[in-house]
Amino acid sequence: MTQDELKTMVGQAALAYVVPGEIVGVGTGSTVNKFIDALAALKDRIPGAVSSSEASTLRLRAAGIQVYDANEVGELAVYIDGADEIDGRGCMIKGGGAALTREKIVAAQSRRFVCIADASKQVEVLGRFPVPVEVIPMATAHLTRQFAAMGGTARVRLRDGQALVTDNGQHILDVTGLALKDPWAFESEVNQWPGVVTVGVFARQKAAVCLLGTSEGVRTLTY
Ligand code: 5RP
């Protein structure tokens, strides 16, 4: 099975977690795009979605699904999103699509995080994938030195040769060289550094369930 087929499989499997009559929280990325495509079939059974990015909002609307502002709605029953890495406790690295801040907000607003991922995303220790950190641009050089002091190498993410600008008007630092044995401690510490908007470690907003796409089918992991 190709990676694309695995993503389609878990995108469809996630429909089982959508609660009829309830607004669903929707993440960002190529796996979530498969979920949105599948969700179109259920659009008459849900009031709509809260989206974590401009890209997902466009795709949801194109599928005929109403998109609500996060401030218009209360707690959500479920948030469905992908991950760049997920460990055995359901902690994740996210932000490969630069949507980490809104993803964390919608995840925090939701009772249950259902992660959809192909098997390549499962790791023992987080950190092989560069940790995305959304930052205020004026703090970039200082934060780069802070990460160097903990053994990491931070680089500003580029798009078309320029610093990528997120949906929130900020920049992304991608940090390599870190092995996150204690993702909770890392998330707490980095979150407090001035200039950090959001760190792409989801230990506090970790997954409750992961639907993992494997060549043998969908494995359901609970944490
Ligand atoms: C976007 C994310 C994505 O969920 C993550 O990058 C996984 O993406 P994909 O499903 O395309 O592999 O965190 O900010």
PDB file of C-alpha atoms and ligand atoms in Angstrom:
ATOM      1  CA  MET A   1       0.000   0.000   0.000  1.00  0.00           C
ATOM      2  CA  THR A   2       1.252   3.500  -0.763  1.00  0.00           C
ATOM      3  CA  GLN A   3       1.481   6.180   1.913  1.00  0.00           C
ATOM      4  CA  ASP A   4      -1.338   7.994   0.140  1.00  0.00           C
ATOM      5  CA  GLU A   5      -3.565   4.896   0.394  1.00  0.00           C
ATOM      6  CA  LEU A   6      -2.738   4.547   4.096  1.00  0.00           C
ATOM      7  CA  LYS A   7      -3.750   8.187   4.620  1.00  0.00           C
ATOM      8  CA  THR A   8      -7.026   7.619   2.763  1.00  0.00           C
ATOM      9  CA  MET A   9      -7.719   4.564   4.922  1.00  0.00           C
ATOM     10  CA  VAL A  10      -7.240   6.380   8.246  1.00  0.00           C
ATOM     11  CA  GLY A  11      -9.094   9.447   6.963  1.00  0.00           C
ATOM     12  CA  GLN A  12     -12.114   7.248   6.341  1.00  0.00           C
ATOM     13  CA  ALA A  13     -11.700   5.345   9.617  1.00  0.00           C
ATOM     14  CA  ALA A  14     -11.881   8.638  11.519  1.00  0.00           C
ATOM     15  CA  LEU A  15     -15.514   9.074  10.441  1.00  0.00           C
ATOM     16  CA  ALA A  16     -16.445   6.565  13.159  1.00  0.00           C
ATOM     17  CA  TYR A  17     -15.322   9.149  15.763  1.00  0.00           C
ATOM     18  CA  VAL A  18     -17.448  11.996  14.416  1.00  0.00           C
ATOM     19  CA  VAL A  19     -20.410  12.533  16.750  1.00  0.00           C
ATOM     20  CA  PRO A  20     -23.693  13.082  14.860  1.00  0.00           C
ATOM     21  CA  GLY A  21     -25.238  16.461  15.711  1.00  0.00           C
ATOM     22  CA  GLU A  22     -21.919  17.852  17.036  1.00  0.00           C
ATOM     23  CA  ILE A  23     -19.440  20.260  15.505  1.00  0.00           C
ATOM     24  CA  VAL A  24     -16.130  18.524  14.769  1.00  0.00           C
ATOM     25  CA  GLY A  25     -12.645  20.001  15.217  1.00  0.00           C
ATOM     26  CA  VAL A  26     -10.548  19.584  12.090  1.00  0.00           C
ATOM     27  CA  GLY A  27      -6.757  19.706  11.813  1.00  0.00           C
ATOM     28  CA  THR A  28      -4.462  20.370   8.870  1.00  0.00           C
ATOM     29  CA  GLY A  29      -2.326  18.392   6.455  1.00  0.00           C
ATOM     30  CA  SER A  30      -2.449  15.773   3.736  1.00  0.00           C
ATOM     31  CA  THR A  31      -3.947  13.093   6.025  1.00  0.00           C
ATOM     32  CA  VAL A  32      -6.607  15.496   7.275  1.00  0.00           C
ATOM     33  CA  ASN A  33      -7.404  16.366   3.650  1.00  0.00           C
ATOM     34  CA  LYS A  34      -8.412  12.715   3.189  1.00  0.00           C
ATOM     35  CA  PHE A  35     -10.578  12.997   6.299  1.00  0.00           C
ATOM     36  CA  ILE A  36     -12.260  16.165   5.001  1.00  0.00           C
ATOM     37  CA  ASP A  37     -12.958  14.448   1.676  1.00  0.00           C
ATOM     38  CA  ALA A  38     -14.572  11.538   3.562  1.00  0.00           C
ATOM     39  CA  LEU A  39     -16.447  13.887   5.925  1.00  0.00           C
ATOM     40  CA  ALA A  40     -18.326  15.369   2.956  1.00  0.00           C
ATOM     41  CA  ALA A  41     -20.487  12.221   2.997  1.00  0.00           C
ATOM     42  CA  LEU A  42     -21.608  13.047   6.576  1.00  0.00           C
ATOM     43  CA  LYS A  43     -22.139  16.768   6.081  1.00  0.00           C
ATOM     44  CA  ASP A  44     -25.885  16.564   6.629  1.00  0.00           C
ATOM     45  CA  ARG A  45     -25.395  14.834   9.991  1.00  0.00           C
ATOM     46  CA  ILE A  46     -23.172  17.477  11.608  1.00  0.00           C
ATOM     47  CA  PRO A  47     -23.693  21.236  12.032  1.00  0.00           C
ATOM     48  CA  GLY A  48     -20.166  21.856  10.730  1.00  0.00           C
ATOM     49  CA  ALA A  49     -16.542  22.154  11.788  1.00  0.00           C
ATOM     50  CA  VAL A  50     -14.018  24.353  13.570  1.00  0.00           C
ATOM     51  CA  SER A  51     -10.922  24.527  11.401  1.00  0.00           C
ATOM     52  CA  SER A  52      -7.248  24.835  12.367  1.00  0.00           C
ATOM     53  CA  SER A  53      -5.999  26.602   9.225  1.00  0.00           C
ATOM     54  CA  GLU A  54      -6.981  28.676   6.232  1.00  0.00           C
ATOM     55  CA  ALA A  55      -6.129  25.684   4.017  1.00  0.00           C
ATOM     56  CA  SER A  56      -8.503  23.330   5.869  1.00  0.00           C
ATOM     57  CA  THR A  57     -11.196  26.028   5.927  1.00  0.00           C
ATOM     58  CA  LEU A  58     -11.064  26.307   2.147  1.00  0.00           C
ATOM     59  CA  ARG A  59     -11.261  22.541   1.728  1.00  0.00           C
ATOM     60  CA  LEU A  60     -14.117  22.175   4.219  1.00  0.00           C
ATOM     61  CA  ARG A  61     -16.126  24.902   2.497  1.00  0.00           C
ATOM     62  CA  ALA A  62     -15.458  23.357  -0.907  1.00  0.00           C
ATOM     63  CA  ALA A  63     -16.893  20.105   0.500  1.00  0.00           C
ATOM     64  CA  GLY A  64     -20.058  21.972   1.562  1.00  0.00           C
ATOM     65  CA  ILE A  65     -19.237  21.854   5.291  1.00  0.00           C
ATOM     66  CA  GLN A  66     -19.966  24.963   7.351  1.00  0.00           C
ATOM     67  CA  VAL A  67     -16.966  26.376   9.213  1.00  0.00           C
ATOM     68  CA  TYR A  68     -17.495  28.008  12.612  1.00  0.00           C
ATOM     69  CA  ASP A  69     -15.169  30.434  14.370  1.00  0.00           C
ATOM     70  CA  ALA A  70     -13.660  28.840  17.499  1.00  0.00           C
ATOM     71  CA  ASN A  71     -15.138  31.679  19.558  1.00  0.00           C
ATOM     72  CA  GLU A  72     -18.676  30.986  18.345  1.00  0.00           C
ATOM     73  CA  VAL A  73     -18.817  27.489  19.825  1.00  0.00           C
ATOM     74  CA  GLY A  74     -18.149  25.789  23.150  1.00  0.00           C
ATOM     75  CA  GLU A  75     -16.323  22.565  23.893  1.00  0.00           C
ATOM     76  CA  LEU A  76     -16.022  20.189  20.966  1.00  0.00           C
ATOM     77  CA  ALA A  77     -16.570  16.443  21.320  1.00  0.00           C
ATOM     78  CA  VAL A  78     -13.679  15.484  19.084  1.00  0.00           C
ATOM     79  CA  TYR A  79     -10.677  16.923  17.275  1.00  0.00           C
ATOM     80  CA  ILE A  80      -9.246  14.968  14.352  1.00  0.00           C
ATOM     81  CA  ASP A  81      -5.742  15.759  13.118  1.00  0.00           C
ATOM     82  CA  GLY A  82      -2.539  14.235  11.790  1.00  0.00           C
ATOM     83  CA  ALA A  83       0.936  14.256  13.312  1.00  0.00           C
ATOM     84  CA  ASP A  84       4.548  14.391  12.222  1.00  0.00           C
ATOM     85  CA  GLU A  85       5.530  11.962  14.982  1.00  0.00           C
ATOM     86  CA  ILE A  86       3.641  10.145  17.727  1.00  0.00           C
ATOM     87  CA  ASP A  87       5.214   8.230  20.613  1.00  0.00           C
ATOM     88  CA  GLY A  88       3.910   5.331  22.700  1.00  0.00           C
ATOM     89  CA  ARG A  89       2.140   7.688  25.112  1.00  0.00           C
ATOM     90  CA  GLY A  90       0.231   9.634  22.444  1.00  0.00           C
ATOM     91  CA  CYS A  91       2.548  12.668  22.642  1.00  0.00           C
ATOM     92  CA  MET A  92       3.179  14.205  19.248  1.00  0.00           C
ATOM     93  CA  ILE A  93       5.294  16.563  17.208  1.00  0.00           C
ATOM     94  CA  LYS A  94       3.058  18.665  14.981  1.00  0.00           C
ATOM     95  CA  GLY A  95       3.444  21.727  12.816  1.00  0.00           C
ATOM     96  CA  GLY A  96       4.941  20.315   9.636  1.00  0.00           C
ATOM     97  CA  GLY A  97       2.160  22.227   7.898  1.00  0.00           C
ATOM     98  CA  ALA A  98       2.857  25.377   9.978  1.00  0.00           C
ATOM     99  CA  ALA A  99      -0.621  25.273  11.544  1.00  0.00           C
ATOM    100  CA  LEU A 100       0.480  24.250  15.044  1.00  0.00           C
ATOM    101  CA  THR A 101      -0.905  27.223  16.971  1.00  0.00           C
ATOM    102  CA  ARG A 102      -4.464  26.939  15.724  1.00  0.00           C
ATOM    103  CA  GLU A 103      -4.190  23.153  15.946  1.00  0.00           C
ATOM    104  CA  LYS A 104      -3.297  23.418  19.619  1.00  0.00           C
ATOM    105  CA  ILE A 105      -6.136  25.857  20.252  1.00  0.00           C
ATOM    106  CA  VAL A 106      -8.765  23.612  18.660  1.00  0.00           C
ATOM    107  CA  ALA A 107      -7.278  20.543  20.369  1.00  0.00           C
ATOM    108  CA  ALA A 108      -7.474  22.332  23.735  1.00  0.00           C
ATOM    109  CA  GLN A 109     -11.113  23.146  23.031  1.00  0.00           C
ATOM    110  CA  SER A 110     -11.919  19.470  22.366  1.00  0.00           C
ATOM    111  CA  ARG A 111     -12.632  16.591  24.736  1.00  0.00           C
ATOM    112  CA  ARG A 112     -10.852  13.974  22.650  1.00  0.00           C
ATOM    113  CA  PHE A 113      -7.926  14.156  20.216  1.00  0.00           C
ATOM    114  CA  VAL A 114      -8.066  11.475  17.548  1.00  0.00           C
ATOM    115  CA  CYS A 115      -4.781  11.316  15.649  1.00  0.00           C
ATOM    116  CA  ILE A 116      -4.764   9.904  12.131  1.00  0.00           C
ATOM    117  CA  ALA A 117      -1.381   8.858  10.813  1.00  0.00           C
ATOM    118  CA  ASP A 118       0.395   6.340   8.662  1.00  0.00           C
ATOM    119  CA  ALA A 119       2.737   3.925  10.420  1.00  0.00           C
ATOM    120  CA  SER A 120       5.854   5.924   9.472  1.00  0.00           C
ATOM    121  CA  LYS A 121       4.858   8.530  12.087  1.00  0.00           C
ATOM    122  CA  GLN A 122       5.170   6.151  15.053  1.00  0.00           C
ATOM    123  CA  VAL A 123       8.411   6.625  17.035  1.00  0.00           C
ATOM    124  CA  GLU A 124       9.877   5.575  20.370  1.00  0.00           C
ATOM    125  CA  VAL A 125      11.284   8.993  21.230  1.00  0.00           C
ATOM    126  CA  LEU A 126      10.084  12.248  19.684  1.00  0.00           C
ATOM    127  CA  GLY A 127      12.661  14.418  17.954  1.00  0.00           C
ATOM    128  CA  ARG A 128      13.834  12.853  14.713  1.00  0.00           C
ATOM    129  CA  PHE A 129      11.381  15.165  12.943  1.00  0.00           C
ATOM    130  CA  PRO A 130      12.471  18.799  13.440  1.00  0.00           C
ATOM    131  CA  VAL A 131      10.361  20.412  16.161  1.00  0.00           C
ATOM    132  CA  PRO A 132       8.378  23.332  14.683  1.00  0.00           C
ATOM    133  CA  VAL A 133       8.081  26.391  16.903  1.00  0.00           C
ATOM    134  CA  GLU A 134       5.948  29.385  15.893  1.00  0.00           C
ATOM    135  CA  VAL A 135       7.767  32.553  16.953  1.00  0.00           C
ATOM    136  CA  ILE A 136       7.464  36.320  16.866  1.00  0.00           C
ATOM    137  CA  PRO A 137       9.975  37.327  14.151  1.00  0.00           C
ATOM    138  CA  MET A 138      11.961  39.764  16.343  1.00  0.00           C
ATOM    139  CA  ALA A 139      12.798  36.927  18.766  1.00  0.00           C
ATOM    140  CA  THR A 140      14.261  34.594  16.127  1.00  0.00           C
ATOM    141  CA  ALA A 141      17.982  35.165  16.784  1.00  0.00           C
ATOM    142  CA  HIS A 142      17.616  35.028  20.558  1.00  0.00           C
ATOM    143  CA  LEU A 143      15.521  31.862  20.434  1.00  0.00           C
ATOM    144  CA  THR A 144      18.029  30.258  18.053  1.00  0.00           C
ATOM    145  CA  ARG A 145      20.693  30.785  20.745  1.00  0.00           C
ATOM    146  CA  GLN A 146      18.358  29.394  23.420  1.00  0.00           C
ATOM    147  CA  PHE A 147      17.850  26.184  21.415  1.00  0.00           C
ATOM    148  CA  ALA A 148      21.606  25.933  20.766  1.00  0.00           C
ATOM    149  CA  ALA A 149      22.173  26.037  24.529  1.00  0.00           C
ATOM    150  CA  MET A 150      20.007  22.913  24.870  1.00  0.00           C
ATOM    151  CA  GLY A 151      21.812  21.141  22.016  1.00  0.00           C
ATOM    152  CA  GLY A 152      19.405  21.954  19.187  1.00  0.00           C
ATOM    153  CA  THR A 153      19.874  23.679  15.860  1.00  0.00           C
ATOM    154  CA  ALA A 154      17.078  26.070  14.888  1.00  0.00           C
ATOM    155  CA  ARG A 155      16.475  27.264  11.349  1.00  0.00           C
ATOM    156  CA  VAL A 156      13.860  29.673  10.079  1.00  0.00           C
ATOM    157  CA  ARG A 157      11.475  27.817   7.762  1.00  0.00           C
ATOM    158  CA  LEU A 158      11.557  29.220   4.253  1.00  0.00           C
ATOM    159  CA  ARG A 159       9.022  29.274   1.455  1.00  0.00           C
ATOM    160  CA  ASP A 160      10.144  30.431  -1.986  1.00  0.00           C
ATOM    161  CA  GLY A 161      13.379  31.727  -0.458  1.00  0.00           C
ATOM    162  CA  GLN A 162      11.635  33.927   2.129  1.00  0.00           C
ATOM    163  CA  ALA A 163      10.731  33.271   5.745  1.00  0.00           C
ATOM    164  CA  LEU A 164       7.387  31.456   5.742  1.00  0.00           C
ATOM    165  CA  VAL A 165       4.581  33.548   7.248  1.00  0.00           C
ATOM    166  CA  THR A 166       1.975  31.566   9.184  1.00  0.00           C
ATOM    167  CA  ASP A 167      -1.799  32.138   9.192  1.00  0.00           C
ATOM    168  CA  ASN A 168      -1.101  34.201  12.336  1.00  0.00           C
ATOM    169  CA  GLY A 169       1.521  36.424  10.655  1.00  0.00           C
ATOM    170  CA  GLN A 170       4.480  34.825  12.488  1.00  0.00           C
ATOM    171  CA  HIS A 171       7.519  32.722  11.559  1.00  0.00           C
ATOM    172  CA  ILE A 172       8.456  29.086  12.177  1.00  0.00           C
ATOM    173  CA  LEU A 173      11.738  27.819  13.617  1.00  0.00           C
ATOM    174  CA  ASP A 174      12.435  24.139  12.872  1.00  0.00           C
ATOM    175  CA  VAL A 175      14.656  22.669  15.575  1.00  0.00           C
ATOM    176  CA  THR A 176      16.781  19.577  14.960  1.00  0.00           C
ATOM    177  CA  GLY A 177      19.077  17.605  17.255  1.00  0.00           C
ATOM    178  CA  LEU A 178      16.689  17.157  20.183  1.00  0.00           C
ATOM    179  CA  ALA A 179      15.600  13.834  21.689  1.00  0.00           C
ATOM    180  CA  LEU A 180      12.442  14.545  23.662  1.00  0.00           C
ATOM    181  CA  LYS A 181      12.410  11.896  26.369  1.00  0.00           C
ATOM    182  CA  ASP A 182      10.277  14.189  28.525  1.00  0.00           C
ATOM    183  CA  PRO A 183       7.982  16.003  26.079  1.00  0.00           C
ATOM    184  CA  TRP A 184       5.897  17.534  28.930  1.00  0.00           C
ATOM    185  CA  ALA A 185       8.948  19.263  30.434  1.00  0.00           C
ATOM    186  CA  PHE A 186      10.189  20.428  27.049  1.00  0.00           C
ATOM    187  CA  GLU A 187       6.777  21.816  26.072  1.00  0.00           C
ATOM    188  CA  SER A 188       6.409  23.640  29.403  1.00  0.00           C
ATOM    189  CA  GLU A 189       9.868  25.158  29.303  1.00  0.00           C
ATOM    190  CA  VAL A 190       9.880  26.347  25.695  1.00  0.00           C
ATOM    191  CA  ASN A 191       6.328  27.692  25.971  1.00  0.00           C
ATOM    192  CA  GLN A 192       7.580  30.183  28.548  1.00  0.00           C
ATOM    193  CA  TRP A 193      10.370  31.662  26.476  1.00  0.00           C
ATOM    194  CA  PRO A 194       9.570  35.220  25.409  1.00  0.00           C
ATOM    195  CA  GLY A 195       8.828  35.328  21.693  1.00  0.00           C
ATOM    196  CA  VAL A 196       7.515  31.756  21.475  1.00  0.00           C
ATOM    197  CA  VAL A 197       3.913  31.666  20.282  1.00  0.00           C
ATOM    198  CA  THR A 198       3.527  27.879  20.310  1.00  0.00           C
ATOM    199  CA  VAL A 199       5.859  24.914  20.488  1.00  0.00           C
ATOM    200  CA  GLY A 200       4.888  22.024  18.218  1.00  0.00           C
ATOM    201  CA  VAL A 201       5.109  19.410  20.957  1.00  0.00           C
ATOM    202  CA  PHE A 202       1.648  18.184  21.898  1.00  0.00           C
ATOM    203  CA  ALA A 203       2.174  16.513  25.273  1.00  0.00           C
ATOM    204  CA  ARG A 204      -0.529  18.408  27.175  1.00  0.00           C
ATOM    205  CA  GLN A 205      -2.895  18.171  24.215  1.00  0.00           C
ATOM    206  CA  LYS A 206      -1.830  14.624  23.394  1.00  0.00           C
ATOM    207  CA  ALA A 207      -3.844  12.079  21.458  1.00  0.00           C
ATOM    208  CA  ALA A 208      -6.439   9.947  23.239  1.00  0.00           C
ATOM    209  CA  VAL A 209      -6.633   7.636  20.224  1.00  0.00           C
ATOM    210  CA  CYS A 210      -4.403   7.076  17.203  1.00  0.00           C
ATOM    211  CA  LEU A 211      -5.720   5.449  14.055  1.00  0.00           C
ATOM    212  CA  LEU A 212      -2.521   4.141  12.552  1.00  0.00           C
ATOM    213  CA  GLY A 213      -2.517   3.119   8.896  1.00  0.00           C
ATOM    214  CA  THR A 214      -0.515  -0.068   8.300  1.00  0.00           C
ATOM    215  CA  SER A 215      -0.374  -2.498   5.380  1.00  0.00           C
ATOM    216  CA  GLU A 216      -2.437  -4.894   7.547  1.00  0.00           C
ATOM    217  CA  GLY A 217      -5.171  -2.300   8.063  1.00  0.00           C
ATOM    218  CA  VAL A 218      -6.001   0.392  10.623  1.00  0.00           C
ATOM    219  CA  ARG A 219      -4.568  -0.195  14.101  1.00  0.00           C
ATOM    220  CA  THR A 220      -6.424   1.610  16.880  1.00  0.00           C
ATOM    221  CA  LEU A 221      -4.107   2.718  19.673  1.00  0.00           C
ATOM    222  CA  THR A 222      -5.512   4.241  22.853  1.00  0.00           C
ATOM    223  CA  TYR A 223      -3.554   6.182  25.476  1.00  0.00           C
TER     224      TYR A 223
HETATM  225  C1  5RP B   1       0.222  20.559  10.255  1.00  0.00           C
HETATM  226  C2  5RP B   1       0.413  19.315  11.023  1.00  0.00           C
HETATM  227  C3  5RP B   1       0.086  18.027  10.343  1.00  0.00           C
HETATM  228  O1  5RP B   1      -0.885  17.347  11.068  1.00  0.00           O
HETATM  229  C4  5RP B   1       1.333  17.197  10.239  1.00  0.00           C
HETATM  230  O2  5RP B   1       2.342  17.964   9.599  1.00  0.00           O
HETATM  231  C5  5RP B   1       1.097  15.909   9.463  1.00  0.00           C
HETATM  232  O3  5RP B   1       0.814  16.226   8.142  1.00  0.00           O
HETATM  233  P1  5RP B   1       0.555  15.124   7.030  1.00  0.00           P
HETATM  234  O4  5RP B   1      -0.755  14.496   7.334  1.00  0.00           O
HETATM  235  O5  5RP B   1       0.550  15.923   5.742  1.00  0.00           O
HETATM  236  O6  5RP B   1       1.691  14.143   7.078  1.00  0.00           O
HETATM  237  O7  5RP B   1       0.791  19.290  12.171  1.00  0.00           O
HETATM  238  O8  5RP B   1       0.669  21.689  10.966  1.00  0.00           O
END
